[in-house]
Short mmCIF file of C-alpha atoms and ligand atoms in Angstrom, two decimals:
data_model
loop_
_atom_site.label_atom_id
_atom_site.label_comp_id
_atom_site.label_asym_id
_atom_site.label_seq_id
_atom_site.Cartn_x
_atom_site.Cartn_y
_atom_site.Cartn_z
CA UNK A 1 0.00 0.00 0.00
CA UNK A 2 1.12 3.54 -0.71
CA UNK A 3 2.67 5.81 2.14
CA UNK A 4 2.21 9.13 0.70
CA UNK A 5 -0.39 10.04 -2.03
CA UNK A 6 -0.12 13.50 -3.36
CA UNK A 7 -3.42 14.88 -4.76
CA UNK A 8 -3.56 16.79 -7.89
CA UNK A 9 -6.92 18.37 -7.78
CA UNK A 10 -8.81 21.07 -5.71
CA UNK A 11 -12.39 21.50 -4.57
CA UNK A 12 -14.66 18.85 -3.31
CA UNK A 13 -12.71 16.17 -5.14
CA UNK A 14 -9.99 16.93 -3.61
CA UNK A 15 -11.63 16.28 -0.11
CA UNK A 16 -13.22 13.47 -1.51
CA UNK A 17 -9.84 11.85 -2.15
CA UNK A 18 -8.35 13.04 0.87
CA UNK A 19 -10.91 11.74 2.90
CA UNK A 20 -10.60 8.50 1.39
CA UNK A 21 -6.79 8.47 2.04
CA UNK A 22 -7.27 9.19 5.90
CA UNK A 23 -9.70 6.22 5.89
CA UNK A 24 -7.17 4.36 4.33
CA UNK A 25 -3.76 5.61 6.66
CA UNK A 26 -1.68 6.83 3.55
CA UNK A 27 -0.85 10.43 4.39
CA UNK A 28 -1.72 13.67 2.10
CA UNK A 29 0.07 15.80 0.32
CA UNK A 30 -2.33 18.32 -1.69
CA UNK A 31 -0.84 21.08 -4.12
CA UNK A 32 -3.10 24.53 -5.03
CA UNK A 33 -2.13 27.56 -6.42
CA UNK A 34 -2.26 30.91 -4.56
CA UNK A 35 -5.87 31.39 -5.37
CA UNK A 36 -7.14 28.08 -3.36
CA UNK A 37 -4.69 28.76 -0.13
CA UNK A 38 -8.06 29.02 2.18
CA UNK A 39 -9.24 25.58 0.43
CA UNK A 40 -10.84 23.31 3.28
CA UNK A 41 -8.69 20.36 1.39
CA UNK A 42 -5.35 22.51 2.08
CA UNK A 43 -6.25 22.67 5.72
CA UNK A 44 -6.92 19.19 6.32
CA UNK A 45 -4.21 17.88 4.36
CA UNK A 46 -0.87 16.80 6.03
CA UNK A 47 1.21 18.73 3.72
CA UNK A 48 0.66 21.35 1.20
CA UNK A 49 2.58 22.89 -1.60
CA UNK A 50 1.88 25.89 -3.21
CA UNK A 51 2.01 25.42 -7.49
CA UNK A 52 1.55 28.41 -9.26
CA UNK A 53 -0.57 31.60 -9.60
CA UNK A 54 -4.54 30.80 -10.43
CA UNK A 55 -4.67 30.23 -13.92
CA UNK A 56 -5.04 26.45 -14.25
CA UNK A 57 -2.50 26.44 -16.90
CA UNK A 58 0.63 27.63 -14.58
CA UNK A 59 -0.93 25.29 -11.48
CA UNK A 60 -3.24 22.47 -11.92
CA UNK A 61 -1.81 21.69 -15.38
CA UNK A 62 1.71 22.17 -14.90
CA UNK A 63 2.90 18.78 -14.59
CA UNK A 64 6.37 20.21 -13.93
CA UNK A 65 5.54 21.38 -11.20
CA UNK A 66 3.48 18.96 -9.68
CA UNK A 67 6.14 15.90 -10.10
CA UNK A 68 8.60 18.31 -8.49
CA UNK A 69 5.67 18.16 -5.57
CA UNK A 70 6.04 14.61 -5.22
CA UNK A 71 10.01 14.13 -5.28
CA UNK A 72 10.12 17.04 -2.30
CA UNK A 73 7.48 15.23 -0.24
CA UNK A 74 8.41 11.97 -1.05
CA UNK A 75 4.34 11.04 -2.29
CA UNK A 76 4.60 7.50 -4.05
CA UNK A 77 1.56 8.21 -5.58
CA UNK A 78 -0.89 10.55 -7.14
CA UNK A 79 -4.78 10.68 -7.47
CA UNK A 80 -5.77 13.12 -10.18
CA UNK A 81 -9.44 13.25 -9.28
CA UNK A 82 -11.35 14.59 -12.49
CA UNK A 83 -10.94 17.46 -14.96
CA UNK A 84 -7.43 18.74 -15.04
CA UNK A 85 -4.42 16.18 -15.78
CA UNK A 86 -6.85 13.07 -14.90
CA UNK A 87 -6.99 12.10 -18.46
CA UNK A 88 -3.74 13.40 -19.64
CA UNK A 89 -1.89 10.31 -21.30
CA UNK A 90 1.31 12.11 -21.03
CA UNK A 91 1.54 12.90 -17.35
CA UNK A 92 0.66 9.35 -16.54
CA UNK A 93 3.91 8.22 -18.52
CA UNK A 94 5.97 10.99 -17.05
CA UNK A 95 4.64 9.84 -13.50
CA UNK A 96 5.63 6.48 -14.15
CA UNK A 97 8.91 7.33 -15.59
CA UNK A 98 9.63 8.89 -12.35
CA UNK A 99 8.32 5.70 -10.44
CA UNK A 100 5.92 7.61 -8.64
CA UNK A 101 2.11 5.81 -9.45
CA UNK A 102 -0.87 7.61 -11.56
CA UNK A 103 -3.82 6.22 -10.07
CA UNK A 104 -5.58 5.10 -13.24
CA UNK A 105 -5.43 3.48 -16.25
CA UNK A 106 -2.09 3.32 -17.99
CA UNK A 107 -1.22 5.80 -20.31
CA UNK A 108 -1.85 3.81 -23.46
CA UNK A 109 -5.14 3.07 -22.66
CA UNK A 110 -5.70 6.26 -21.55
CA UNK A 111 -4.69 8.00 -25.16
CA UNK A 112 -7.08 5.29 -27.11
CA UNK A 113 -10.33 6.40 -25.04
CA UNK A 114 -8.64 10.23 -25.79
CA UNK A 115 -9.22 9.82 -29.75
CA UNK A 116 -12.94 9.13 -30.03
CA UNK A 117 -12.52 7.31 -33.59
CA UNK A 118 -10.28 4.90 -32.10
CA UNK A 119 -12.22 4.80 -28.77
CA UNK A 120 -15.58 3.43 -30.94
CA UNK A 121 -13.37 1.02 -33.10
CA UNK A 122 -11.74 -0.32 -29.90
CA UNK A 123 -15.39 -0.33 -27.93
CA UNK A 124 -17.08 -2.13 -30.92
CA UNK A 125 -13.89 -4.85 -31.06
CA UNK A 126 -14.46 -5.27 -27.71
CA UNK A 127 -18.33 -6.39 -28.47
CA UNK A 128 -19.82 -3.05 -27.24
CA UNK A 129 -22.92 -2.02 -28.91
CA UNK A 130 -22.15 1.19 -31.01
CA UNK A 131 -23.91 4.26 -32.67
CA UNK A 132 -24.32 2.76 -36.51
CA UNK A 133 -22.08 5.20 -38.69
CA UNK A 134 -18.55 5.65 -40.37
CA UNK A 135 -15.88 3.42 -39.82
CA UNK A 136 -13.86 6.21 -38.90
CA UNK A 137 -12.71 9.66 -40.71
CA UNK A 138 -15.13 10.98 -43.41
CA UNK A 139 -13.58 12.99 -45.95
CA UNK A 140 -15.36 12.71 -49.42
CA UNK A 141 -18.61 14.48 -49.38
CA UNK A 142 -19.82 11.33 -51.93
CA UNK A 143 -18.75 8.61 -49.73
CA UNK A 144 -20.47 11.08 -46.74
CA UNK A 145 -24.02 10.58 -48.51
CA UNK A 146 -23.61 7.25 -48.91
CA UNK A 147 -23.17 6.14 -45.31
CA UNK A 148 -25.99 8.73 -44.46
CA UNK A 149 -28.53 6.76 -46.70
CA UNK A 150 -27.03 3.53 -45.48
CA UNK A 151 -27.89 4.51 -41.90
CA UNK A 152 -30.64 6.46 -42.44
CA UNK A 153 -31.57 10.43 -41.70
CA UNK A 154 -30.68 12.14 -39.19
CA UNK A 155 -26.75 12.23 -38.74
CA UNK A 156 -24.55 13.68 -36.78
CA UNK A 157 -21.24 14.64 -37.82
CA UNK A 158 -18.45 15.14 -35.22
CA UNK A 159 -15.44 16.06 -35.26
CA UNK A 160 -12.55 13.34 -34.23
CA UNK A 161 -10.51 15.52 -32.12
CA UNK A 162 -14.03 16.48 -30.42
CA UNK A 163 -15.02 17.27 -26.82
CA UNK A 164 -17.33 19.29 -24.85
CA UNK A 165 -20.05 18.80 -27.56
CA UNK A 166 -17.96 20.86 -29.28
CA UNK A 167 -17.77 20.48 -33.85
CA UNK A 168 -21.36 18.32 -33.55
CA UNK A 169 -23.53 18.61 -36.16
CA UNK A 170 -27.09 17.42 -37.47
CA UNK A 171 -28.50 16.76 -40.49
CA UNK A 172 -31.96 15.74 -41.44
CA UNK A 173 -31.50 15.59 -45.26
CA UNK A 174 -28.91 15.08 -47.57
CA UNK A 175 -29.14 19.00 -48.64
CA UNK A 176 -27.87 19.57 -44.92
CA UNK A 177 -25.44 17.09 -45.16
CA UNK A 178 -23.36 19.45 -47.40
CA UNK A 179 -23.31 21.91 -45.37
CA UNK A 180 -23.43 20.22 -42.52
CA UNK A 181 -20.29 18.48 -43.41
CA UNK A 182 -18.49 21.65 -44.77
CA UNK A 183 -19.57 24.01 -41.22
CA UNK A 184 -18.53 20.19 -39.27
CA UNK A 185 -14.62 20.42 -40.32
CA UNK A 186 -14.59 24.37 -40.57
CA UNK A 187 -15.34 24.56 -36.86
CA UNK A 188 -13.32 21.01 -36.20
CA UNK A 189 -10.39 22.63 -37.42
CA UNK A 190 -10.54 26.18 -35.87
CA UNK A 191 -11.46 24.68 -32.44
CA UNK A 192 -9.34 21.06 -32.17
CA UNK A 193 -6.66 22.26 -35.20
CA UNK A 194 -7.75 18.92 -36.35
CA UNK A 195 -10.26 18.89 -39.14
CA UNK A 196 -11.30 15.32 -39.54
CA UNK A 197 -15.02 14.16 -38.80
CA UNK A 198 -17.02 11.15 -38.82
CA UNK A 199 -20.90 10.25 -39.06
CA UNK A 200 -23.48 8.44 -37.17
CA UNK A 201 -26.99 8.23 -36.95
CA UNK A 202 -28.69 10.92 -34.59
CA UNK A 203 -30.69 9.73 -32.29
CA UNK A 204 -33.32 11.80 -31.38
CA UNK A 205 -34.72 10.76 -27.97
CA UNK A 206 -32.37 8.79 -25.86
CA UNK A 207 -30.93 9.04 -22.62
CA UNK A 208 -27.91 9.20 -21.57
CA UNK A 209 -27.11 5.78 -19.50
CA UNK A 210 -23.56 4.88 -18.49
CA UNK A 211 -22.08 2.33 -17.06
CA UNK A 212 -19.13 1.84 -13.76
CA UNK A 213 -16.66 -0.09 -14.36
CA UNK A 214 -13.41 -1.32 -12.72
CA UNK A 215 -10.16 -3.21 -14.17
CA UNK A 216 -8.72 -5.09 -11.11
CA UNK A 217 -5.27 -5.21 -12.31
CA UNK A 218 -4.91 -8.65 -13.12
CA UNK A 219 -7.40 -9.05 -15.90
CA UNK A 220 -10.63 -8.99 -13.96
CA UNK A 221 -13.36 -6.43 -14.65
CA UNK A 222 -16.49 -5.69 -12.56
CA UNK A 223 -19.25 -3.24 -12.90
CA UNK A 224 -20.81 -1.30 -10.84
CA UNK A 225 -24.51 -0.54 -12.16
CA UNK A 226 -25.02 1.98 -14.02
CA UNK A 227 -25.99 6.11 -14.00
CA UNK A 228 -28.61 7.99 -15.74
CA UNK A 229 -27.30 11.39 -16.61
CA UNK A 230 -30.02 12.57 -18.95
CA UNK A 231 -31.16 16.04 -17.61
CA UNK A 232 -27.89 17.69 -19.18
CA UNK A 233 -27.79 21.72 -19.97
CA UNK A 234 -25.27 22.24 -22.99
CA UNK A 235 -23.87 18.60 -22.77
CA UNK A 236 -22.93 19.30 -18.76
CA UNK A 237 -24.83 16.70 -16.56
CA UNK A 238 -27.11 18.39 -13.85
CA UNK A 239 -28.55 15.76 -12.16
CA UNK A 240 -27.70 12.12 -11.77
CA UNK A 241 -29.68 8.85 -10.77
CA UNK A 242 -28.24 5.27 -9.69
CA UNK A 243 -29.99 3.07 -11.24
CA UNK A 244 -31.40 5.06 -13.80
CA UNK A 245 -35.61 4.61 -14.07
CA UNK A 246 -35.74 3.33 -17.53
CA UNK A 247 -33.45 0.15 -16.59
CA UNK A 248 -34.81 -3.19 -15.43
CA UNK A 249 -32.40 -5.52 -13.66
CA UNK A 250 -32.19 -7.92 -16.69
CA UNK A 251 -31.38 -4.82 -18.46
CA UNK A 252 -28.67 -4.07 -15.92
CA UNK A 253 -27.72 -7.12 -16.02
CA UNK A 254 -26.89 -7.65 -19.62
CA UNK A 255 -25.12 -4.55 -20.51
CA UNK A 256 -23.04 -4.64 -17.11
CA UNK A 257 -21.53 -7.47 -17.95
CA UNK A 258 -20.71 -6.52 -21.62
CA UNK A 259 -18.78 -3.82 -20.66
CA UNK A 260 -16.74 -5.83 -17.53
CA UNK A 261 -16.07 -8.38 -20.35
CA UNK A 262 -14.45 -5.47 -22.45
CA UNK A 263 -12.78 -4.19 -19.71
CA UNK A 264 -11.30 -7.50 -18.63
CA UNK A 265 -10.03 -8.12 -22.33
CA UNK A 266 -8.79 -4.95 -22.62
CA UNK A 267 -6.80 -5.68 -19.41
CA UNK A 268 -7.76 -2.14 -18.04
CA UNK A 269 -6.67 -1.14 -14.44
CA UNK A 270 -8.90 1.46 -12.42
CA UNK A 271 -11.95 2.94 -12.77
CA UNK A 272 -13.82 3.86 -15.71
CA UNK A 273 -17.16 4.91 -17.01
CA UNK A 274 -18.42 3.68 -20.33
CA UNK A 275 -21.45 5.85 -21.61
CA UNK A 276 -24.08 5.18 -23.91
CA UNK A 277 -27.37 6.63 -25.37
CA UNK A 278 -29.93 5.07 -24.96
CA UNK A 279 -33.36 4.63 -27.33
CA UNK A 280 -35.81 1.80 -27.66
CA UNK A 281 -34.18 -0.51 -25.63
CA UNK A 282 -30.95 -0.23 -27.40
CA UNK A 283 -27.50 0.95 -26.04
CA UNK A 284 -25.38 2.97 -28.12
CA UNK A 285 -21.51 3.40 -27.25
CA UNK A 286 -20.64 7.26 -27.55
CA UNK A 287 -17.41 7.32 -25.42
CA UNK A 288 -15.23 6.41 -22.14
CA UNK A 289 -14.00 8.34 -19.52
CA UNK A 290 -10.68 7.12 -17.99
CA UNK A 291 -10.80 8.09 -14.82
CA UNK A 292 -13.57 8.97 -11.63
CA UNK A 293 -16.60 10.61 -12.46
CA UNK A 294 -18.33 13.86 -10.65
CA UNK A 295 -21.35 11.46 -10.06
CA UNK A 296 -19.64 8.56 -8.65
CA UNK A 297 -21.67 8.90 -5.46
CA UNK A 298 -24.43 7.99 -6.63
CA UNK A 299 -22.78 4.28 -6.97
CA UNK A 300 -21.95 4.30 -3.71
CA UNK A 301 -24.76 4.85 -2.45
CA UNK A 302 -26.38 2.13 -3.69
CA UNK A 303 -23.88 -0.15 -3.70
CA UNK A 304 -22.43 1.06 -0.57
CA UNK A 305 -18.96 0.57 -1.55
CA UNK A 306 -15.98 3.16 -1.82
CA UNK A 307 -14.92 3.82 -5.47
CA UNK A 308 -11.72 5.90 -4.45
CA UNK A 309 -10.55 3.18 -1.74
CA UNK A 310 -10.85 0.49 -5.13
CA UNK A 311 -8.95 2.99 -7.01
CA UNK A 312 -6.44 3.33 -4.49
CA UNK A 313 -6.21 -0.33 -3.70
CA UNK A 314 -6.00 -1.30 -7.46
CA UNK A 315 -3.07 1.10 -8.47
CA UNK A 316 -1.11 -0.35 -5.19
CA UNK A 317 -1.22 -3.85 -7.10
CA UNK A 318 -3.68 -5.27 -3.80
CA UNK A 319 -6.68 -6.07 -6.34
CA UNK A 320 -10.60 -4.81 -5.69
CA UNK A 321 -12.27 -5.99 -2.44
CA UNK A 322 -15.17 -7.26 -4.20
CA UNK A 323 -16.18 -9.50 -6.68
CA UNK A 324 -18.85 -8.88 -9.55
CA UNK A 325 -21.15 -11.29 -7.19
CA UNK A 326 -20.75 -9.27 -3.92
CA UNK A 327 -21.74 -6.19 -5.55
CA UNK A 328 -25.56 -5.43 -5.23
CA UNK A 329 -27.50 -2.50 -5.74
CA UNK A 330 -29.37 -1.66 -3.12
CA UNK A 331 -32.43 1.24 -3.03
CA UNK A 332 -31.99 4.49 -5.35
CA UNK A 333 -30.17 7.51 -5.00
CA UNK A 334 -29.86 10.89 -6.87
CA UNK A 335 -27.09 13.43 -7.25
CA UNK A 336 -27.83 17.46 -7.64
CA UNK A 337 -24.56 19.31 -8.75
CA UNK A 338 -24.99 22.97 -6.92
CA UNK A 339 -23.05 25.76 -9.03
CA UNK A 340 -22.07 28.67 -8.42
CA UNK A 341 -24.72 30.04 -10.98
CA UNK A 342 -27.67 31.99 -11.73
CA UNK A 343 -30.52 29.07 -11.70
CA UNK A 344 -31.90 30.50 -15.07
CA UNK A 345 -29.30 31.87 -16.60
CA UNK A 346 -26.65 29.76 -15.47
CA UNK A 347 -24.20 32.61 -15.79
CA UNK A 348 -21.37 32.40 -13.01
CA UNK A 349 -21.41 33.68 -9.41
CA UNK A 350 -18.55 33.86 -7.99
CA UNK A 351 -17.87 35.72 -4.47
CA UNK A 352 -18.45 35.43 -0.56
CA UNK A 353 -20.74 32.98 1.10
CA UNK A 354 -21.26 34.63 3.66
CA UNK A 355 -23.79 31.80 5.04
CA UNK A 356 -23.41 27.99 4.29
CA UNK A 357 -25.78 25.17 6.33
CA UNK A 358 -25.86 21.81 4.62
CA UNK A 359 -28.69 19.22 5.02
CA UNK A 360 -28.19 16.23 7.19
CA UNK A 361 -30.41 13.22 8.28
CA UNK A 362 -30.37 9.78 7.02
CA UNK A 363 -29.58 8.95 3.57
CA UNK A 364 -28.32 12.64 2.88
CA UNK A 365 -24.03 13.05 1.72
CA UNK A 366 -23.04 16.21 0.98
CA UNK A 367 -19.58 16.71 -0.86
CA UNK A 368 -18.38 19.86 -0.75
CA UNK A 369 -15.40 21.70 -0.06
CA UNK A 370 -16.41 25.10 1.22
CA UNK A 371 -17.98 26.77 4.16
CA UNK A 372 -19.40 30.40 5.80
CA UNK A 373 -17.28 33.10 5.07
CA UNK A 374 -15.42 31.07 2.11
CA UNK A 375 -14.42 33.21 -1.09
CA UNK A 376 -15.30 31.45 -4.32
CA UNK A 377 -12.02 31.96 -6.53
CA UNK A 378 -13.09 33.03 -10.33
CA UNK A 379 -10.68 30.87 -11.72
CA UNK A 380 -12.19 27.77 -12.04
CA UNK A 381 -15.61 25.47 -12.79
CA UNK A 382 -18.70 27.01 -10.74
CA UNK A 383 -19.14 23.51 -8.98
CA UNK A 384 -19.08 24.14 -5.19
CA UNK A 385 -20.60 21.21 -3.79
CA UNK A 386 -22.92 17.82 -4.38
CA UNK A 387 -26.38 16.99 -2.33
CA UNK A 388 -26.45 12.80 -2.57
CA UNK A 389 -29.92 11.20 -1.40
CA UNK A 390 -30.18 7.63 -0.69
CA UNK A 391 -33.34 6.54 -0.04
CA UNK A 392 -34.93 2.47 -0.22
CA UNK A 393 -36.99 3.37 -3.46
CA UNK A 394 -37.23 6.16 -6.26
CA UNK A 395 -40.13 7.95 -4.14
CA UNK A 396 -38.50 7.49 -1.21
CA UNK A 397 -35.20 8.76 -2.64
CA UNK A 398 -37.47 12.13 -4.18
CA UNK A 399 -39.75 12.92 -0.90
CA UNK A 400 -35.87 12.70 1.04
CA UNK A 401 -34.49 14.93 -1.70
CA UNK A 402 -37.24 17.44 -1.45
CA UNK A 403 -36.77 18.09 2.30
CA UNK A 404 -33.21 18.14 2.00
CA UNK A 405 -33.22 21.08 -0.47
CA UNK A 406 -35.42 23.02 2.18
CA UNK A 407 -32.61 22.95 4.22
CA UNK A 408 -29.99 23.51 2.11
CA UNK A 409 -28.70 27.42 2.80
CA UNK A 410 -25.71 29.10 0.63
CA UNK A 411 -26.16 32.57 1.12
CA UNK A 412 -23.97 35.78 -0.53
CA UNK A 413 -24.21 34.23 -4.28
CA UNK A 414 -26.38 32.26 -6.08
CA UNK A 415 -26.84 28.94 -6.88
CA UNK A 416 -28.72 26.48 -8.94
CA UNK A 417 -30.47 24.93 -5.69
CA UNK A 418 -34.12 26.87 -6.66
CA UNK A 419 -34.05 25.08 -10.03
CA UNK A 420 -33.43 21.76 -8.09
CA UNK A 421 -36.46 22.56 -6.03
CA UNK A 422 -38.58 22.98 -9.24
CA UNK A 423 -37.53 19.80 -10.80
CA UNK A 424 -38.33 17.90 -7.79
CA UNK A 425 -42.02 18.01 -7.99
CA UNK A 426 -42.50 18.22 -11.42
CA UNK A 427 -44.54 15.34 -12.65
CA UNK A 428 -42.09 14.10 -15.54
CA UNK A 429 -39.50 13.81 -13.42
CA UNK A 430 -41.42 12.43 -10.98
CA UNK A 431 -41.91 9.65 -13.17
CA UNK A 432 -38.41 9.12 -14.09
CA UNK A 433 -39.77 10.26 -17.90
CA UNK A 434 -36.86 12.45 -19.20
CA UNK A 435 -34.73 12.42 -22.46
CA UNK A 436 -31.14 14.06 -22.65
CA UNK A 437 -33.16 16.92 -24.48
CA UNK A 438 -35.34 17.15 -21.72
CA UNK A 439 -34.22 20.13 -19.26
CA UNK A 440 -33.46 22.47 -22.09
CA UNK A 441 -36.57 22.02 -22.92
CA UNK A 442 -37.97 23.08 -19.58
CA UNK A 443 -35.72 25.86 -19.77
CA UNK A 444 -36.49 27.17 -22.87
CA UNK A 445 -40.45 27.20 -21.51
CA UNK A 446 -39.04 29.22 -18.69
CA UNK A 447 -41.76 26.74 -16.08
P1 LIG B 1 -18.10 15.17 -26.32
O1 LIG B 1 -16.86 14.35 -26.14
O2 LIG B 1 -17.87 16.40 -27.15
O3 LIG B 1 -18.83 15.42 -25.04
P2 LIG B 1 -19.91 12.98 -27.05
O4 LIG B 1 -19.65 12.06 -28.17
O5 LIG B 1 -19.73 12.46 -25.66
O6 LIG B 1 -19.05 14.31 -27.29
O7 LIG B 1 -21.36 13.56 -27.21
C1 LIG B 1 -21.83 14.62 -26.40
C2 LIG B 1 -23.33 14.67 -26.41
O8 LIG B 1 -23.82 14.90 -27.74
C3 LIG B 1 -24.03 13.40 -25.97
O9 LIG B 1 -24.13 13.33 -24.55
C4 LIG B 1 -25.38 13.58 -26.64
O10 LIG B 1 -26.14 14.52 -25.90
C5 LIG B 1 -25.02 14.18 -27.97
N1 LIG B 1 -24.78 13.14 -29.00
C6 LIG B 1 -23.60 12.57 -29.32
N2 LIG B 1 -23.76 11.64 -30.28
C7 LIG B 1 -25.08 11.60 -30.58
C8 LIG B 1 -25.88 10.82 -31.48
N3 LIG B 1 -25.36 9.90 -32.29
N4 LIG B 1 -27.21 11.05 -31.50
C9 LIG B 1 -27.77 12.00 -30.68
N5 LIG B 1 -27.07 12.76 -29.81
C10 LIG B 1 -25.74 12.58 -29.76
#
């Protein structure tokens, strides 16, 4: 087991990790830059370095700077939580080149799930269901409107390089496939400098369904249930359900153990989540995330198991404490991600809170990193903390979820907990009836 981890991350994942890590007996090291000096995780942690001013690029992402972190504390390991350098191929290899461990995937398999053409070739190899389309880069408008009629309108074309929903787009006819295709690599290769695309069908309902997994180090894979993450604003998730309503446990069942299969022949290590749309009954592969996920609590919850102490224990070579058949899902639970944002408008709102009270009771986690009289940095994403509700059933889960917002307080900015208190009794939700298209939607309506 490790002595020293060093985590390279701020904000509530940072204390998530950290937490873990005290649980565990491995000691701390956290880095921040001058901006995040007050951070609760900096305080708790048993050492801290300062990286760099606030801009991300000169201290979260300067992995210079961070490996000198480790060789002054001595940390034999580091947990990159999410966002920053957690799915950065080249800072795993430089961490292992300097025999200090990423906790994650390797760096090779990190860099296939990076380039989403060779991510859906390697998922579809691997007997994961995929999004009919190309079989990779599209360049000939001809051969374009031939795998359009093959697969029938509407397409999507995205751009290979792609990320953040960023170079998608639709077409409904082969007239907008033209320019679909031409505005496609125009924007592909201002944003990603990389102008190749590639076509699927568009799917116009689905919901957005992905599934845990875990690579045990010696060729085993498990999952861990799965995670609706359909009520998305601009691609970013909002709210998150374990197991997701539209499931049924043979469901579950089946595509769990595809994608532990695929993760077991792929002879992953770590965590990872594999996510899918999801229409008529059908799963379609869109792409995998390396590393932990914002809404990993939600698996706990119901599974009641620690994701970070797995991660920990599998990068330290000691294996996962479970097997596929001690894993069971027990009850429901939802996730609310609370931003530092105007609940309409979503624009950011950064500043004092000058009054924070969290809900408590049973079946109620709240992750979050900062506290009355804490200064909310501009620098960085507007997330500044996760309500988690457990309950034994969905309507348990939503009449616990309701009472916990009532006693949620952040005062001095604002924060998207009134729109979670609209969406909890509206009757679609309710009912677990939602598409990914769904809260725009409701936002667009103004309700
Ligand atoms: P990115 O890496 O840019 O986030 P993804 O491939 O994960 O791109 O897709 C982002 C989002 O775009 C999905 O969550 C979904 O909302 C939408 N999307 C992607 N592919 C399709 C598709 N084939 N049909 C319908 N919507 C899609």
């Amino acid at each position: 087991m490790f002595q020293k981890i060093l985590i390279a991350n701020r904000g509530e994942i940072a204390l998530r990790v950290l937490r873990a890590c005290k649980e565990l007996g491995i000691q701390t090291v956290v880095v921040h830059s001058t901006a995040d000096a007050d951070a609760m995780h900096v305080r708790l942690a048993d050492e801290s370095v300062c990286i760099g001013p606030p801009p991300s690029r000169d201290s979260y992402l300067n992995i210079h700077q961070i490996v000198a972190a480790c060789e002054i504390t001595g940390a034999d390991a580091v947990h990159p939580g999410y966002g920053f350098l957690s799915e950065n191929a080249k800072f795993a290899d430089i961490l292992a080149a300097h025999n200090i461990t990423f906790i994650g995937p390797s760096g090779d398999h990190i860099r296939i799930m990076g380039d989403k053409i060779e991510a859906k070739r390697t998922a579809k190899r691997l007997g994961i269901p995929v999004v009919p389309g190309s079989d990779g880069a599209v360049t000939e408008e001809k051969e374009a409107k031939r795998i359009a009629a093959e697969i029938g309108y509407p397409v999507i074309i995205k751009a290979s390089a792609g990320g953040g929903g960023r170079g998608m787009k639709v077409a409904h006819t082969e007239a907008d496939l033209e320019i679909a295709l031409q505005t496609a690599r125009s924007e592909a290769g201002a944003a990603f400098g990389d102008d190749a695309v590639y076509i699927e069908k568009y799917l116009e309902k689905p919901r957005h369904i992905e599934v845990q997994v875990f690579g045990d180090g010696f060729g085993g894979g498990v999952h861990f249930g799965e995670r609706d993450c359909s009520l998305q604003r601009r691609h970013q998730k909002v709210w998150e359900e374990a197991n997701s309503p539209a499931l049924n446990a043979e469901e579950r069942s089946r595509i769990g153990g595809i994608c532990a299969k695929a993760i077991a022949d792929l002879g992953y290590s770590g965590a990872g989540t594999i996510e899918f749309l999801y229409e008529n009954g059908e799963f379609y592969f869109i792409e995998m995330n390396t590393r932990l996920q914002v809404e990993h609590p939600v698996t706990e919850a119901i599974t009641g198991i620690d994701l970070v102490h797995e991660q920990i224990r599998v990068a330290s070579g000691g294996g996962l404490s479970v097997r596929q058949e001690d894993i069971k899902f027990t009850g429901h639970a939802i996730e609310c991600r609370i931003n530092a944002e105007d609940p309409r408008t979503f624009t950011p709102s950064p500043g004092t809170i000058t009054h924070f009270h969290t809900p408590g009771g049973l079946g109620i986690r709240v992750d979050s990193g900062v506290y009355s009289g804490y200064k909310i940095p501009p620098y960085y994403d507007s997330l500044i903390g996760k309500l988690i509700v457990h309950g034994r059933n969905r309507v348990e889960c939503m009449m616990r979820l309701r009472r916990a917002l009532d006693e949620f307080v952040v005062d001095g900015i604002k924060t998207t907990l009134p729109l979670f208190r609209d969406l909890v009794g509206n009757a679609d939700i309710a009912n677990g009836d939602y598409d990914i298209h769904w809260l725009e939607k409701y936002l667009a309506k103004g309700e």
